[in-house]
Short mmCIF file of C-alpha atoms in Angstrom, two decimals:
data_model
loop_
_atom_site.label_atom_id
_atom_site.label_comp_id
_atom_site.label_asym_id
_atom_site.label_seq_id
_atom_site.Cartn_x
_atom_site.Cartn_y
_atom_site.Cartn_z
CA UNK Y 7 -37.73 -71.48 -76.27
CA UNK Y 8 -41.49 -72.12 -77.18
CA UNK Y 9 -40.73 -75.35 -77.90
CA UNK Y 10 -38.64 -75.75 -74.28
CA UNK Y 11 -42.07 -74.49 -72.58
CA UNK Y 12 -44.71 -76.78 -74.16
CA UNK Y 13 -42.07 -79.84 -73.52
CA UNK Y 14 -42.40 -78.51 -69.91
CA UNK Y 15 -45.65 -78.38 -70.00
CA UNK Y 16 -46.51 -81.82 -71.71
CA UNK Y 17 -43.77 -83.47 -68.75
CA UNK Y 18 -46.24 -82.39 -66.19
CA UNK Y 19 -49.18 -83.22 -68.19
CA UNK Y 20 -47.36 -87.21 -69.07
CA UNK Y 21 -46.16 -87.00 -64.98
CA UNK Y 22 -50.20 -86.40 -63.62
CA UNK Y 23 -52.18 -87.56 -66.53
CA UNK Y 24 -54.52 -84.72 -65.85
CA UNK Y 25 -54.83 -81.33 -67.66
CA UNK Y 26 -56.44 -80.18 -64.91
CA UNK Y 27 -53.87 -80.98 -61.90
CA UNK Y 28 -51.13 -80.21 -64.67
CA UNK Y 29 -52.42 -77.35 -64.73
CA UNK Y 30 -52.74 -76.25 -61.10
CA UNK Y 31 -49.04 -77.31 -60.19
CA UNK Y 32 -47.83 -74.74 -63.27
CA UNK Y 33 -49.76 -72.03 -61.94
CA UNK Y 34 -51.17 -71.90 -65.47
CA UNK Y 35 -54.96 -72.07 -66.78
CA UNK Y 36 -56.28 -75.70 -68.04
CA UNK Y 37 -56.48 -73.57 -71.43
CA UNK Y 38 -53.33 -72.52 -71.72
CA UNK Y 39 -51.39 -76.01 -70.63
CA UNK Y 40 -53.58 -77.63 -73.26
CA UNK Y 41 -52.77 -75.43 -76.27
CA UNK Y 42 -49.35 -75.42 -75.11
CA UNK Y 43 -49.33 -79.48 -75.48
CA UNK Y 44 -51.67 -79.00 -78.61
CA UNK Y 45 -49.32 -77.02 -80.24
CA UNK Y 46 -46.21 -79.10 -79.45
CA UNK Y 47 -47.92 -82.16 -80.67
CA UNK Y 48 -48.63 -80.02 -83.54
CA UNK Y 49 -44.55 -79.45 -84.02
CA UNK Y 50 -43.38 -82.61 -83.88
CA UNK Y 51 -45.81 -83.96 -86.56
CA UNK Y 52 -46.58 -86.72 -83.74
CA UNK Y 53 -50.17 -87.14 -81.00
CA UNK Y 54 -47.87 -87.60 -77.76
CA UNK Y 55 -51.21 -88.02 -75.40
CA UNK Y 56 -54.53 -90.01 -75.86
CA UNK Y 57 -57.10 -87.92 -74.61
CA UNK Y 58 -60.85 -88.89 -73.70
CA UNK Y 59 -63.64 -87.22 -71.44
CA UNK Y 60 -62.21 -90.12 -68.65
CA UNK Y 61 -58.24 -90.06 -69.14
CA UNK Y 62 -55.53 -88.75 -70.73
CA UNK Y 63 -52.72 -91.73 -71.54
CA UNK Y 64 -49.55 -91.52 -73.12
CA UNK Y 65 -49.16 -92.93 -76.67
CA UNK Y 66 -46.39 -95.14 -77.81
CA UNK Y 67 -44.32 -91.90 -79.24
CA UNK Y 68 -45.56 -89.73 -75.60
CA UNK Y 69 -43.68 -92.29 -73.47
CA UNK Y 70 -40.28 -92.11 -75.77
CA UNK Y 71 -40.78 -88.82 -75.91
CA UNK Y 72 -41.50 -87.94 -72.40
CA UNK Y 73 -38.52 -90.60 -71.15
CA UNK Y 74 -36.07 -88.17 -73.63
CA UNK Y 75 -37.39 -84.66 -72.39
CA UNK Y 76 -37.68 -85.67 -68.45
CA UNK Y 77 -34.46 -85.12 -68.23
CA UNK Y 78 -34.24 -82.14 -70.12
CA UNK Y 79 -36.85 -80.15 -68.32
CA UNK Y 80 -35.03 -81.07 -64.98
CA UNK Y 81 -32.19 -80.17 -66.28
CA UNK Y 82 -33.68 -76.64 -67.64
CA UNK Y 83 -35.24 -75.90 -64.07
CA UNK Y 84 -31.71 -76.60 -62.59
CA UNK Y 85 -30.26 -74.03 -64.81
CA UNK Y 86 -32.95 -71.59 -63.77
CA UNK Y 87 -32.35 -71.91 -60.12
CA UNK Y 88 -28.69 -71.44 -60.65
CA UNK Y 89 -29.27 -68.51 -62.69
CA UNK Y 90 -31.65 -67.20 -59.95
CA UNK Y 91 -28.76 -67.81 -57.39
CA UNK Y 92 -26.75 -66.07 -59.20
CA UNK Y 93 -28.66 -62.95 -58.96
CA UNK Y 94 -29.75 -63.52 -55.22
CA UNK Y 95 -26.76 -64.71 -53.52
CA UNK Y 96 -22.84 -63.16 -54.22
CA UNK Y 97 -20.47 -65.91 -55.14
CA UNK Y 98 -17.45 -66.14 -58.03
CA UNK Y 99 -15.18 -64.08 -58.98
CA UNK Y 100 -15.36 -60.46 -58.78
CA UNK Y 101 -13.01 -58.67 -61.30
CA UNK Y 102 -12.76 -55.01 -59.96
CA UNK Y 103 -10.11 -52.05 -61.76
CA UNK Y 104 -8.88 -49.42 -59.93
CA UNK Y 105 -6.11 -46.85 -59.37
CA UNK Y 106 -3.55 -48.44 -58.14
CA UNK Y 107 -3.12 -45.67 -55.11
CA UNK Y 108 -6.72 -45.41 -54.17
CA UNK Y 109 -7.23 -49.01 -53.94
CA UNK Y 110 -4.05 -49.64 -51.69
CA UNK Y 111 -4.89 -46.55 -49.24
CA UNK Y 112 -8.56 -46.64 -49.28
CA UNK Y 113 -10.14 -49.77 -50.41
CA UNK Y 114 -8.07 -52.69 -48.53
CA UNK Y 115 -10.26 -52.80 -46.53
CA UNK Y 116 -13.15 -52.90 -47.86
CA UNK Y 117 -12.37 -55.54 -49.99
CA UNK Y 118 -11.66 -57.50 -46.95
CA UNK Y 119 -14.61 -56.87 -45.08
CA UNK Y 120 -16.15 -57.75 -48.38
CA UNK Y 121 -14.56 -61.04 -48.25
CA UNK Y 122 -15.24 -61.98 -44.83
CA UNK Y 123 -19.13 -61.78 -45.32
CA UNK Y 124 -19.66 -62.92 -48.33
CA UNK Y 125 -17.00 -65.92 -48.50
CA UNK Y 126 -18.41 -67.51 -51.90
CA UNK Y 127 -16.31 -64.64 -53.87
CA UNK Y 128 -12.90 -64.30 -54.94
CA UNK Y 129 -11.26 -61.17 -55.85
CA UNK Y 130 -9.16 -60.40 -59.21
CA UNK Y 131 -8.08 -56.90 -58.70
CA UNK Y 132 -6.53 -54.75 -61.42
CA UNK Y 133 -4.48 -52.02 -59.94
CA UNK Y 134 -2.10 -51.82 -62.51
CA UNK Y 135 -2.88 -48.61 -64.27
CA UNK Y 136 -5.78 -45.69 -63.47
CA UNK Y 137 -7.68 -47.04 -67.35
CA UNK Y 138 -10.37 -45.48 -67.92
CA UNK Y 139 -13.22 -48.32 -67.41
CA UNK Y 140 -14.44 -48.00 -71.52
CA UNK Y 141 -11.18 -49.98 -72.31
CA UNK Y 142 -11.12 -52.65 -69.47
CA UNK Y 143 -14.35 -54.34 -69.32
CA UNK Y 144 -12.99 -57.33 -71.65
CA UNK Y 145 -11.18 -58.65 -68.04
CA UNK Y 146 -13.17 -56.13 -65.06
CA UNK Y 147 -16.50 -56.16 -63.87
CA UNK Y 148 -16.10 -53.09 -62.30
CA UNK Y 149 -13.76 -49.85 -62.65
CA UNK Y 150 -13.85 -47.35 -59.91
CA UNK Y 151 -13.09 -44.52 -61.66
CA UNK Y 152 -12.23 -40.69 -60.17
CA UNK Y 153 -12.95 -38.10 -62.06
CA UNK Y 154 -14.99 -36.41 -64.82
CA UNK Y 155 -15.95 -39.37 -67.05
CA UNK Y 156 -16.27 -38.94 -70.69
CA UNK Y 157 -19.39 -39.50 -72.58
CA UNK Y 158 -19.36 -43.40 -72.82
CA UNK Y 159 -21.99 -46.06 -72.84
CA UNK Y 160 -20.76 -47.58 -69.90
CA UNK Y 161 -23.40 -47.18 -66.36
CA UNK Y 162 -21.56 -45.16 -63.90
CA UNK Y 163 -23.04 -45.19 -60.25
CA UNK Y 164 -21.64 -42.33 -58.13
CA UNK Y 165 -19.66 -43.67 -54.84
CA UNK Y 166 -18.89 -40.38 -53.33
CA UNK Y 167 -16.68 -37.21 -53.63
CA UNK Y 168 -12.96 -37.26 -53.10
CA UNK Y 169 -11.92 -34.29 -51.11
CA UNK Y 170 -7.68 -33.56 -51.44
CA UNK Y 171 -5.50 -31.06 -49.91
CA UNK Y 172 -2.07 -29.36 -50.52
CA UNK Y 173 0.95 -30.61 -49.16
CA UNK Y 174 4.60 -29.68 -49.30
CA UNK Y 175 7.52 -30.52 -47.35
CA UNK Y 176 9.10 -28.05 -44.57
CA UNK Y 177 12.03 -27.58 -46.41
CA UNK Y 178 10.72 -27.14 -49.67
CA UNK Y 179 8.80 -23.80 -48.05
CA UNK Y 180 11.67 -22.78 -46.01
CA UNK Y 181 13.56 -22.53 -49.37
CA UNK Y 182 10.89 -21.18 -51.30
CA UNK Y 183 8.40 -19.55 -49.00
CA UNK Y 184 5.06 -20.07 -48.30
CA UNK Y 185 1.94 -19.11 -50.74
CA UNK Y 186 -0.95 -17.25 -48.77
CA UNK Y 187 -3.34 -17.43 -51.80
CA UNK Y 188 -3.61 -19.86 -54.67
CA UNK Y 189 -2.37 -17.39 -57.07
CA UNK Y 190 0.83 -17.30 -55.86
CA UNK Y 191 1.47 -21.18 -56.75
CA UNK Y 192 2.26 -20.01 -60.41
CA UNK Y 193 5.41 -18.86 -59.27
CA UNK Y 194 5.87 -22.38 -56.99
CA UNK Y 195 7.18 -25.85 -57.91
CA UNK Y 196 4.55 -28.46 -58.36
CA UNK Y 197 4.05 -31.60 -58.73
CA UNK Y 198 1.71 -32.48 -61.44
CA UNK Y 199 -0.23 -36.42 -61.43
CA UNK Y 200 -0.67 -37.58 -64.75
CA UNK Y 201 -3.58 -40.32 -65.18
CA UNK Y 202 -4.68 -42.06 -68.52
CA UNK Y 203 -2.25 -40.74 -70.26
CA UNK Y 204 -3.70 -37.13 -69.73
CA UNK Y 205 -2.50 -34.19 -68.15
CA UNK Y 206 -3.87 -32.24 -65.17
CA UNK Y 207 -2.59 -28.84 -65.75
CA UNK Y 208 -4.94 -27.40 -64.15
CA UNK Y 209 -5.87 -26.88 -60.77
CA UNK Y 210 -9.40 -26.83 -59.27
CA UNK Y 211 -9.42 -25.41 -55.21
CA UNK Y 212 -12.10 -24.18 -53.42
CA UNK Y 213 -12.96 -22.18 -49.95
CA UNK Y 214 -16.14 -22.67 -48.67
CA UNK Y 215 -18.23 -21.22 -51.70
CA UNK Y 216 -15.24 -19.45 -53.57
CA UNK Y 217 -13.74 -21.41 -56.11
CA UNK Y 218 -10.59 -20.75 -58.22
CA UNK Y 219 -8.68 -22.66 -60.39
CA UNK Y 220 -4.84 -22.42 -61.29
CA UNK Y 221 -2.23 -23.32 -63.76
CA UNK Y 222 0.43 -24.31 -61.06
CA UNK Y 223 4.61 -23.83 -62.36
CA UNK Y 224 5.73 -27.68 -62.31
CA UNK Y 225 8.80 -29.69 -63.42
CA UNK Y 226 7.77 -33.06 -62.59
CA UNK Y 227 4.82 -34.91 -64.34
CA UNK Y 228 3.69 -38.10 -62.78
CA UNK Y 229 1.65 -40.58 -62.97
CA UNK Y 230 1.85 -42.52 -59.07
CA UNK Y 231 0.40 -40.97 -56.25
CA UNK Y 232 3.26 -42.91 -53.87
CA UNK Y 233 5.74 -41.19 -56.41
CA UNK Y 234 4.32 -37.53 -56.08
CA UNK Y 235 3.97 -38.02 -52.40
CA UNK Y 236 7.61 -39.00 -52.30
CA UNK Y 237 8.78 -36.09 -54.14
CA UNK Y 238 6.88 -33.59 -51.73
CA UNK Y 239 8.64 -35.50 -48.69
CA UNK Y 240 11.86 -34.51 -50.57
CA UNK Y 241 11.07 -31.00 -51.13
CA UNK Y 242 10.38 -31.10 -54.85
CA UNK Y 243 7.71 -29.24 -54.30
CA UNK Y 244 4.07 -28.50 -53.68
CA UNK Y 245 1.71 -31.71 -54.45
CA UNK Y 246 -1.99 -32.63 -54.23
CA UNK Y 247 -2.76 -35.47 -52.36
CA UNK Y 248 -5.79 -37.37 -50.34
CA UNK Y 249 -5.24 -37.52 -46.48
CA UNK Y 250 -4.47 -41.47 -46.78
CA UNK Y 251 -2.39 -43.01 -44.11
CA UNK Y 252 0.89 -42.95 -45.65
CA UNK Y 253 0.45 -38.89 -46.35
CA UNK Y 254 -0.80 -38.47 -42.19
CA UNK Y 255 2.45 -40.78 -40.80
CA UNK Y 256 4.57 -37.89 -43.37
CA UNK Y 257 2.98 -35.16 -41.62
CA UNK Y 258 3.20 -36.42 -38.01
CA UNK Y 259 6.73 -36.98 -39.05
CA UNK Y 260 7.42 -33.56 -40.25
CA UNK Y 261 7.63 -34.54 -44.12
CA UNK Y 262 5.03 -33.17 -45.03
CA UNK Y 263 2.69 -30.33 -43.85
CA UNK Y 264 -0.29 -28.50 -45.10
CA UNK Y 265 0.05 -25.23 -47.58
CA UNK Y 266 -3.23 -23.16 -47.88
CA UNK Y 267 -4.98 -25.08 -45.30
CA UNK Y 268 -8.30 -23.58 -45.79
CA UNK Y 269 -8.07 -24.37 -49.22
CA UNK Y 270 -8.94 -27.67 -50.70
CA UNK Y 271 -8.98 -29.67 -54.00
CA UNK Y 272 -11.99 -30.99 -55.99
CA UNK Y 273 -13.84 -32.64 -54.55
CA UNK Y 274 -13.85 -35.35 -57.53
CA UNK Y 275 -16.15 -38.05 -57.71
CA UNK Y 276 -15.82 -41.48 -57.81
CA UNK Y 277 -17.83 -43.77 -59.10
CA UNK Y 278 -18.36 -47.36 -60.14
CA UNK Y 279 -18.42 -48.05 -63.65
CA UNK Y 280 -20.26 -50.93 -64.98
CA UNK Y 281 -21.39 -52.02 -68.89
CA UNK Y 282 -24.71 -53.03 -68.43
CA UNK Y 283 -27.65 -52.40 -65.46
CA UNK Y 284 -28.28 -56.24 -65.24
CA UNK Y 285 -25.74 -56.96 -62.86
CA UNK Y 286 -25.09 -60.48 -60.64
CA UNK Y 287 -25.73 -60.21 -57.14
CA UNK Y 288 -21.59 -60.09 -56.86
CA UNK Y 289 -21.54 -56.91 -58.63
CA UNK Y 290 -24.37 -55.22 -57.59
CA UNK Y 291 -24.10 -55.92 -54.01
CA UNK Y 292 -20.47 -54.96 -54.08
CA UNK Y 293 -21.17 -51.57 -55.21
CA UNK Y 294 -24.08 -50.97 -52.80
CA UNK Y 295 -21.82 -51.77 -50.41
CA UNK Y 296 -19.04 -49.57 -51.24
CA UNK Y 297 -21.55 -46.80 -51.53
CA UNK Y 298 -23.11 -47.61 -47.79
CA UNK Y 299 -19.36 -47.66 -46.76
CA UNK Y 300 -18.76 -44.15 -48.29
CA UNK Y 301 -22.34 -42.78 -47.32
CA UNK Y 302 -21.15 -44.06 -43.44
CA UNK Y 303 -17.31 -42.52 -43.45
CA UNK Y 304 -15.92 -45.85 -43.13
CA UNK Y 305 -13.32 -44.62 -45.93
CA UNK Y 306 -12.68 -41.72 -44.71
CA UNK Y 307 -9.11 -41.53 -42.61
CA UNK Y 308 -9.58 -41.20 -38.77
CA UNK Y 309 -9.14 -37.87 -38.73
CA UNK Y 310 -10.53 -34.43 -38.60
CA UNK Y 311 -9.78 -34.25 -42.48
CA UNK Y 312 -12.69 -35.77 -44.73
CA UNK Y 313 -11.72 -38.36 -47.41
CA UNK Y 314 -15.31 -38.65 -49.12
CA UNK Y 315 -18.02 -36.30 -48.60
#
C-alpha cells in the first residue's frame, strides 16, 4: 500500500515534471510528495527523477518505470471510484432471509417498490425457513428476524414491533365456547407456531398496561403461519396470528373471528440483522428504507388493526 501511494505520487510528479504543481493537483504539501518519491526511489534501489534547482527530468529507469505504473495507478483510481459507487449508489444483488410468512404477507411489496427505484439491484430472497440470521450469512446479506434475538455478534437494527391477535374459527367456539379472560385458554385447543426449531409454549398478551402470559392446552405444533391459519379456519382451534390479508379475507368470510379482542400478542420486534456496520449502499439503504416504511404504516394492513407499531 505505501508502495501503491508513492508510485501515485511519482506518476504525477513524471506527468508535470514539477514537485510543486504535483503537488497542488494531490492536494498534498511539496514536502510530503517529495519524500513520498524519495522514499520510493529509495525502495526500488533505483533514482527514477533527475532533479535540479531548474527541472526535474525523468531518468532512463523513471520513464520504464513510469510507462509500467501509468497504468497501474489508473487502474487503482478506477477501483477506488467503483468502490466509492458502491457505497453511494445501490446496485447488485441483494441477498435478504426471511420468514417465509412475513415476507409473502408483508414485505411483497416493499421489495417491489424497492425494485422500481432503485433498478441496478436484483433480489435473491430466502424464504425457505424462519433461520435465525447467525447461521445464514454465508448466502444473506440480511435476515429480518422477529423475535428476541440471542446474544450473537451479528448488528441487529430494530424495524419495528409486530403487534398479533387471537383468532379462532366460529365453529371451533360454538363447540367449545368462548374464553372471556386469557386464563381460561388452558382449558382451550391451540395452535402452537414452532420457529427455529424451538417451541413457543408460552404465551405473552397484553391489555393496555396489564400484561399476562399463558401456557395455552395445544395438540398441534407448527411451524407455517399459512398452516396454523388453516387449522383455525377449520376449527382446530384457537391460533395467534398477524392481521395480514389472507387472515382479514378469513374473517370477512366468517372463518375466522377475533377471541379476546381487547387482548393482544407481543408486540415482537423485528429487526434487520446484519454481520458487520460497514454496509454497501444496497444494504444499508434497504434497511433504512424498510424502517421509513414501518416508521410511516406502509406495512401495516388497511385496517383499523395495527401491524407494526
Amino acid at each position: 500500500m505505501k508502495r501503491l501511494q508513492g508510485m501515485e505520487f511519482f506518476v504525477e510528479v513524471a506527468k508535470t515534471c514539477n514537485f510543486g504543481r504535483a503537488a497542488a493537483n494531490l492536494g498534498m504539501p511539496k514536502s510530503t510528495v517529495s519524500r513520498q518519491v524519495a522514499e520510493l526511489e529509495r525502495s526500488l534501489g533505483l533514482q527514477l527523477l533527475s532533479r535540479t534547482t531548474r527541472k526535474v527530468e525523468l531518468t532512463e529507469a523513471g520513464r520504464l518505470y513510469f510507462e509500467r505504473c501509468q497504468r497501474i495507478v489508473a487502474d487503482a483510481q478506477i477501483a477506488h471510484e467503483e468502490l466509492q459507487k458502491l457505497v453511494e449508489m445501490p446496485s447488485g444483488p441483494l441477498r435478504v432471509n426471511m420468514p417465509a410468512d412475513f415476507g409473502t404477507d408483508f414485505l411483497a411489496e416493499a421489495f417491489m417498490e424497492f425494485s422500481q427505484r432503485y433498478p441496478e439491484v436484483t433480489f435473491y430472497l430466502d424464504l425457505a425457513s424462519p433461520e435465525h440470521a447467525g447461521r445464514v450469512f454465508q448466502r444473506c446479506d440480511i435476515s429480518i428476524e422477529i423475535g428476541a434475538l440471542p446474544d450473537s455478534t451479528q448488528i441487529a437494527r430494530l424495524l419495528g414491533r409486530l403487534s398479533a391477535y387471537l383468532y379462532a374459527s366460529p365453529d371451533y367456539l360454538k363447540r367449545h365456547g368462548t374464553p372471556q379472560h386469557p386464563s381460561d385458554l388452558t382449558s382451550h385447543e391451540c395452535l402452537e407456531f414452532r420457529a427455529d426449531n424451538a417451541r413457543v409454549t408460552r404465551w405473552p398478551l397484553s391489555r393496555g398496561d396489564e400484561r399476562i402470559e399463558v401456557t395455552p392446552g395445544n395438540r398441534f405444533s407448527v411451524n407455517s403461519v399459512a398452516m396454523v391459519r388453516s387449522l383455525a379456519s377449520l376449527g382446530a382451534g384457537i391460533a395467534i396470528l398477524a392481521p395480514a390479508q389472507s387472515v382479514r379475507q378469513d374473517v370477512e368470510q366468517r372463518r375466522l373471528q377475533r377471541v379476546l379482542p381487547e387482548w393482544q400478542a407481543g408486540p415482537f420486534p423485528v429487526y434487520a440483522v446484519t454481520d458487520t456496520r460497514l454496509l454497501p449502499a444496497k444494504t444499508r439503504i434497504f434497511i433504512e428504507f424498510l424502517m421509513e416504511r414501518l416508521r410511516d404504516g406502509k406495512l401495516a394492513p388497511q385496517d383499523n388493526s395495527p401491524l407494526l407499531i
